[in-house]
Short mmCIF file of N, CA and C in Angstrom, two decimals:
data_model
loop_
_atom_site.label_atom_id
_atom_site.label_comp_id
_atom_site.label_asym_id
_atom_site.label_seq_id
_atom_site.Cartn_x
_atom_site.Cartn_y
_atom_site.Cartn_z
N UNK A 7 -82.74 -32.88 181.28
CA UNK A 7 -82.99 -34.08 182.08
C UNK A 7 -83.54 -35.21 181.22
N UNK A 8 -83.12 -35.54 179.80
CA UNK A 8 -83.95 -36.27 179.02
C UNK A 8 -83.37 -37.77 179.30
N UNK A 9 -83.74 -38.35 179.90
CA UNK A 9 -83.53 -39.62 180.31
C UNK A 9 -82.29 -39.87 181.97
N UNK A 10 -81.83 -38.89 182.35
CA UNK A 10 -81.06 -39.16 182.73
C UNK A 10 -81.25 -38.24 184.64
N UNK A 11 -81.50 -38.60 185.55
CA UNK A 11 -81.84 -37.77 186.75
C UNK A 11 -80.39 -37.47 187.36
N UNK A 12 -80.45 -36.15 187.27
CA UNK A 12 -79.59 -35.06 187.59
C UNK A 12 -78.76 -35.50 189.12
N UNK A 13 -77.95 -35.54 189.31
CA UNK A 13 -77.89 -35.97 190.86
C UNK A 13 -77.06 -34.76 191.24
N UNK A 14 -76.31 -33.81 190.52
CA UNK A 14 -75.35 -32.32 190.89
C UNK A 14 -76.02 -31.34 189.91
N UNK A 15 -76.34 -30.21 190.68
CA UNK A 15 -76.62 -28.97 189.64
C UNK A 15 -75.84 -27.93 190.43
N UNK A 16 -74.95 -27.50 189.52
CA UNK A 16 -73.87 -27.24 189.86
C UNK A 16 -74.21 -25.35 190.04
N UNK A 17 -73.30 -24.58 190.66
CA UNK A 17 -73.99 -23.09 190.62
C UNK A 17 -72.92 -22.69 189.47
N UNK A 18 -71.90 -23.32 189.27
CA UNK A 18 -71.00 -22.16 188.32
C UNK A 18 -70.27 -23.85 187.38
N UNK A 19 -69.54 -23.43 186.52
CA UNK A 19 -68.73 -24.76 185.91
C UNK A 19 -69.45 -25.19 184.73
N UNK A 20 -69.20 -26.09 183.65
CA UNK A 20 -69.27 -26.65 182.85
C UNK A 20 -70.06 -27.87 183.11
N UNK A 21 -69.57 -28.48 183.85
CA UNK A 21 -69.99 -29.99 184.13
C UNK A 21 -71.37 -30.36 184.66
N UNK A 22 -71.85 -31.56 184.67
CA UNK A 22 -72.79 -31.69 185.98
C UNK A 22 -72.69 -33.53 185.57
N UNK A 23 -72.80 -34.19 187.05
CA UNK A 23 -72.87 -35.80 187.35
C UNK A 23 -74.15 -35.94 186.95
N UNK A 24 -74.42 -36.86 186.05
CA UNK A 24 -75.77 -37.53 186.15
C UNK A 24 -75.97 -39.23 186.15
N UNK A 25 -77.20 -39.53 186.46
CA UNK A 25 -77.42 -40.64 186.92
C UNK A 25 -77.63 -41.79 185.37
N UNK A 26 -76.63 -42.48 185.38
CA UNK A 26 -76.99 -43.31 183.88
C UNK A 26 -77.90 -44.51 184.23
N UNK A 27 -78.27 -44.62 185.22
CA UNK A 27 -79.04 -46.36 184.96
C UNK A 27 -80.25 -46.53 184.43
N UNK A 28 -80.98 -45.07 183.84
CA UNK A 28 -82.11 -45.25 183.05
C UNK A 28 -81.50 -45.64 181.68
N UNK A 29 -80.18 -45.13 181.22
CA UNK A 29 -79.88 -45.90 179.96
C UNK A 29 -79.26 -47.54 180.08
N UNK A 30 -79.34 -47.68 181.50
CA UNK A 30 -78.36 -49.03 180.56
C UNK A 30 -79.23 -50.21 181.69
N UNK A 31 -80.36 -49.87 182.42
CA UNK A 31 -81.82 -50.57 183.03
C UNK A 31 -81.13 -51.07 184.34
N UNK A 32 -79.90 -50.56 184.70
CA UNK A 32 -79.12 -51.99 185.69
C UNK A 32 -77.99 -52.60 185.55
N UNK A 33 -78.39 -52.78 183.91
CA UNK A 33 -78.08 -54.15 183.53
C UNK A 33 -76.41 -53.59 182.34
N UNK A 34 -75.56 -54.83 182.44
CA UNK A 34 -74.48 -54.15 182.32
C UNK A 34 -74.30 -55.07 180.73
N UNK A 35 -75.07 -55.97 180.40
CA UNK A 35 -75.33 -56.79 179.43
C UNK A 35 -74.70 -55.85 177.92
N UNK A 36 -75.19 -55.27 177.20
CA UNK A 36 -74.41 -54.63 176.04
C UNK A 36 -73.50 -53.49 176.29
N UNK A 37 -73.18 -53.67 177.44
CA UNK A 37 -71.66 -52.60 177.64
C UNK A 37 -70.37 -53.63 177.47
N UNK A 38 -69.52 -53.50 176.29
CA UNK A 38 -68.82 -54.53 176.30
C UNK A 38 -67.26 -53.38 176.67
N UNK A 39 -66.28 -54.18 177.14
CA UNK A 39 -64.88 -53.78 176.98
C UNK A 39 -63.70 -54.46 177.97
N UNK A 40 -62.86 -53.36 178.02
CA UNK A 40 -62.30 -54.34 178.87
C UNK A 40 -62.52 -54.33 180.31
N UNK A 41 -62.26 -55.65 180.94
CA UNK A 41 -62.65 -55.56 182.47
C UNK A 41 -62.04 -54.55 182.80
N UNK A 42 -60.67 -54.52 182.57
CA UNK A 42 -59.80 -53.86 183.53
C UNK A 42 -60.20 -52.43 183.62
N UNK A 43 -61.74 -51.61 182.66
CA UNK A 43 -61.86 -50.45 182.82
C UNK A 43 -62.96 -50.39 184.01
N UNK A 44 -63.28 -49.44 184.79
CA UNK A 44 -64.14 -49.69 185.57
C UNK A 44 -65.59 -49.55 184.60
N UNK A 45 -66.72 -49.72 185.06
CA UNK A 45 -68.08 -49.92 184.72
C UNK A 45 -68.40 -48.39 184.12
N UNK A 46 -68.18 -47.10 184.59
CA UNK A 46 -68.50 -46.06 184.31
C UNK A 46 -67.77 -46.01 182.65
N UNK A 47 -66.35 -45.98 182.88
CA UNK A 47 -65.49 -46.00 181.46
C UNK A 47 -66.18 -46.59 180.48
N UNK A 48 -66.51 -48.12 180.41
CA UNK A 48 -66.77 -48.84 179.76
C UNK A 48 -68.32 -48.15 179.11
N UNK A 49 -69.29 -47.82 179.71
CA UNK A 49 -70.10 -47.31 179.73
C UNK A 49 -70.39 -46.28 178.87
N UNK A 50 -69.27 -44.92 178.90
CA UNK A 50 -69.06 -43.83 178.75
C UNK A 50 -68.64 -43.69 177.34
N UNK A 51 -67.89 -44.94 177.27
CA UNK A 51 -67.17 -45.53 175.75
C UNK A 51 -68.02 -46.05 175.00
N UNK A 52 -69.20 -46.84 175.64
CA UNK A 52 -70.53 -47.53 175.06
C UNK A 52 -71.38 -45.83 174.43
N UNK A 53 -71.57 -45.40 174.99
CA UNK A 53 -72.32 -44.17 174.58
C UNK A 53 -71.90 -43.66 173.26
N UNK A 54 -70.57 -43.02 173.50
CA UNK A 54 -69.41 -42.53 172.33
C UNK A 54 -69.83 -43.12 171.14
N UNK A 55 -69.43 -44.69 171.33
CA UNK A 55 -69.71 -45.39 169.96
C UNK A 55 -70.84 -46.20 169.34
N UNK A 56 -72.26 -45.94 170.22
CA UNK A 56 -73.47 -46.35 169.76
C UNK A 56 -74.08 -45.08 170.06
N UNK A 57 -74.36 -44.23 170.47
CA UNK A 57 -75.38 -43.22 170.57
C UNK A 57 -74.84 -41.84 170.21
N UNK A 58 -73.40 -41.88 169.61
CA UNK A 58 -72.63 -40.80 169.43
C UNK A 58 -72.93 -39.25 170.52
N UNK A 59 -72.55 -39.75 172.46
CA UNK A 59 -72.97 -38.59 173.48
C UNK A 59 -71.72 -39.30 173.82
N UNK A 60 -70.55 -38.38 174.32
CA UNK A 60 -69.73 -37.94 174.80
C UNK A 60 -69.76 -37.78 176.58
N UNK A 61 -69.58 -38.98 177.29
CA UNK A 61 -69.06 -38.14 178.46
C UNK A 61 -68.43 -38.56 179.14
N UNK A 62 -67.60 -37.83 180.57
CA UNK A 62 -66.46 -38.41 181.34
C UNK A 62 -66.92 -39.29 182.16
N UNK A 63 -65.94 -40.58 182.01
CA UNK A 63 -66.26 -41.00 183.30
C UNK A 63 -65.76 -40.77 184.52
N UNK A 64 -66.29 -40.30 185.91
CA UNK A 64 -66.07 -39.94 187.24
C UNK A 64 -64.45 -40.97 187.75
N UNK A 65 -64.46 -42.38 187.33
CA UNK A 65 -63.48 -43.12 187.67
C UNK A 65 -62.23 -42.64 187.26
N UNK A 66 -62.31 -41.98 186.60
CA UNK A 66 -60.88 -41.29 185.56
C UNK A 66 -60.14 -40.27 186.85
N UNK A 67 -61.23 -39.66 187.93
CA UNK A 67 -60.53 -39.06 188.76
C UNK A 67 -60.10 -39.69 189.66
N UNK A 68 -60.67 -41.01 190.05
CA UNK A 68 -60.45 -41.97 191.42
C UNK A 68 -59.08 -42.48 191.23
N UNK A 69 -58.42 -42.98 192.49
CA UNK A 69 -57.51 -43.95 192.90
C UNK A 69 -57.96 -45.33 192.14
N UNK A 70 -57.06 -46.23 191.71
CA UNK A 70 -57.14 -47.40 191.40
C UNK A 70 -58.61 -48.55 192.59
N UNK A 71 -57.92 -48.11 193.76
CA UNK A 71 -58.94 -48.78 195.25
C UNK A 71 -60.27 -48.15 194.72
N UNK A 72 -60.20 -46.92 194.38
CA UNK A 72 -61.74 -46.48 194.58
C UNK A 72 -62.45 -46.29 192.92
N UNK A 73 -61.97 -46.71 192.30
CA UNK A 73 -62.26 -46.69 190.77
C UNK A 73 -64.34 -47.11 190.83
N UNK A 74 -64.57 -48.03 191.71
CA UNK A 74 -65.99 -48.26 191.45
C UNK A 74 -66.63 -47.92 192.25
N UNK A 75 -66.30 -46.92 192.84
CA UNK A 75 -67.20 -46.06 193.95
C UNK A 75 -68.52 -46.03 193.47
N UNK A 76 -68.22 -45.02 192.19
CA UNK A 76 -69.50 -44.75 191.56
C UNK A 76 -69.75 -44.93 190.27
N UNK A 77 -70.13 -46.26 190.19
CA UNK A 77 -70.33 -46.63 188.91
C UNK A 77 -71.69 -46.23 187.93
N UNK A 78 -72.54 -45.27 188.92
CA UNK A 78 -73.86 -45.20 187.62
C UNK A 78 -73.80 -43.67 187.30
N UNK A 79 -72.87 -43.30 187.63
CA UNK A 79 -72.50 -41.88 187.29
C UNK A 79 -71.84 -41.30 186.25
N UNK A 80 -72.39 -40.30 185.73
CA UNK A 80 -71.24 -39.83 184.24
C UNK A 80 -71.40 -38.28 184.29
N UNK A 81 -70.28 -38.02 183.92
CA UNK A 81 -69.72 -36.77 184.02
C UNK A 81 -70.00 -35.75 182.83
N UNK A 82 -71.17 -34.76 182.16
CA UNK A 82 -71.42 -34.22 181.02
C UNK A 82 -70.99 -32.86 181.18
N UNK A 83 -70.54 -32.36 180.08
CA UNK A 83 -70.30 -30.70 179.93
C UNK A 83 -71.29 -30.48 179.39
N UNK A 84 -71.41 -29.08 179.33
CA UNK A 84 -72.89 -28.46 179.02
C UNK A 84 -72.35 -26.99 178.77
N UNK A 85 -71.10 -27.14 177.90
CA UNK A 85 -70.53 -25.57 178.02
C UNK A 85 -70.57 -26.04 176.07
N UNK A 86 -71.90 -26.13 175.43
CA UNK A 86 -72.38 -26.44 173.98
C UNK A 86 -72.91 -25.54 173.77
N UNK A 87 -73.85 -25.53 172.36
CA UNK A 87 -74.71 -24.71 171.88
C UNK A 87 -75.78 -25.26 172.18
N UNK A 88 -77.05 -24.63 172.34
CA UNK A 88 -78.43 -25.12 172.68
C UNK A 88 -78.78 -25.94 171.84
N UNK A 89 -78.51 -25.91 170.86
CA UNK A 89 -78.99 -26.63 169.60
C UNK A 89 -78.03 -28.14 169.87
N UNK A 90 -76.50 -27.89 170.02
CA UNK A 90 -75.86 -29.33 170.81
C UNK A 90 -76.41 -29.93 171.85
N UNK A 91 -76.61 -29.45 172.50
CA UNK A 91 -77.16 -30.07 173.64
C UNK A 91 -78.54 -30.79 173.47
N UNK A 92 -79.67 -29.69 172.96
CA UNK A 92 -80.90 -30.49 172.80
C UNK A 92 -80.41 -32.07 171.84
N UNK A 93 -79.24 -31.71 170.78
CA UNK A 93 -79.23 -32.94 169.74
C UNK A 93 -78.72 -34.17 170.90
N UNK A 94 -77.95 -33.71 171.63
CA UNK A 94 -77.40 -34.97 172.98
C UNK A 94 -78.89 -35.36 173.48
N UNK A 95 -79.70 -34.13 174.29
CA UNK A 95 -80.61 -34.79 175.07
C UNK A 95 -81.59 -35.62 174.34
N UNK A 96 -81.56 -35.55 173.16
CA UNK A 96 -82.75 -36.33 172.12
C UNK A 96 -81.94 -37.74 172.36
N UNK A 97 -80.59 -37.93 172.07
CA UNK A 97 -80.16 -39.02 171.80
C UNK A 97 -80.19 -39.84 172.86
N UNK A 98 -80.03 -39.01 173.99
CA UNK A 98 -80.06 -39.68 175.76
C UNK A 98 -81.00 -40.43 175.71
N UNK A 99 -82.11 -39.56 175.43
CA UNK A 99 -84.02 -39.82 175.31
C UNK A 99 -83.68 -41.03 174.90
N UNK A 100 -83.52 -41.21 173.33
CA UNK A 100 -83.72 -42.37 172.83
C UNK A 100 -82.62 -43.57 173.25
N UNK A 101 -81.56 -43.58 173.75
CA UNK A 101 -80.81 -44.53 174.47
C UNK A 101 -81.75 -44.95 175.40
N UNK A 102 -82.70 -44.53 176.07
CA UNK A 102 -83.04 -44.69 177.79
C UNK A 102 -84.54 -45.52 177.25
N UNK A 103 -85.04 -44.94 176.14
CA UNK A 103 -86.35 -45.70 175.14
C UNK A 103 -86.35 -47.40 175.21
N UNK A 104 -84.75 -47.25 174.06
CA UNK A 104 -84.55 -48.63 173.77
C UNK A 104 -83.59 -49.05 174.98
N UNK A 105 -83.38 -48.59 176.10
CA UNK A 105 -82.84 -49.67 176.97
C UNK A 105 -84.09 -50.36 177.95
N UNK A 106 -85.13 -49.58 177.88
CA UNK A 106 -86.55 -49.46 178.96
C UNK A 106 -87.50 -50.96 177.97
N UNK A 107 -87.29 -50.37 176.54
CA UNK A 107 -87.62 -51.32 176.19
C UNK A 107 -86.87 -53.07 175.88
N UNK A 108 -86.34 -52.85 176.11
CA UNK A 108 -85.11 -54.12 175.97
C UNK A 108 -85.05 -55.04 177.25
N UNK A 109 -85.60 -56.76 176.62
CA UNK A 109 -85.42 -57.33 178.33
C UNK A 109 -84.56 -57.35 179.22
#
């Protein structure tokens, strides 16, 4: 749970939804890309290539209409090594640091 409140704990599966708006405060300000991706994508892609954490975005399963259902949501596997995972949750940590600290 290092920065990020759990919103599915799943009983069996790989995955679990969690809540991103402790990393990015709200605020959609250094998520750059293209419009045409929804907010989660863009997001998900922001992570990838500044905090090197990996995860799906939920819109990837939606209809075009429903693409921004849920935009503060991201989709993580957790089928890693303990040692992967803690190195993700450190990095979460510190994404959620410098976004808390950032006006």
């Amino acid at each position: 749970n290092a920065a990020l409140l759990p919103v599915t704990l799943p009983d069996g599966g790989y995955f679990m939804l969690a809540d991103m708006r402790a990393l990015h405060g709200g605020s959609a300000s250094d998520v750059r890309g293209d419009e045409q991706h929804a907010f989660d994508w863009r997001f998900c892609e922001h992570l990838c290539r500044h905090h090197l954490v990996c995860a799906i975005p939920p819109s990837a399963f939606y209809s075009a209409e429903r693409r921004d259902a849920v935009p503060h949501l991201a989709r993580f596997a957790f089928c890693k090594s303990d040692a992967m995972i803690d190195l993700g949750a450190q990095r979460l940590a510190d994404a959620a640091a410098a976004a808390a600290a950032s006006p």
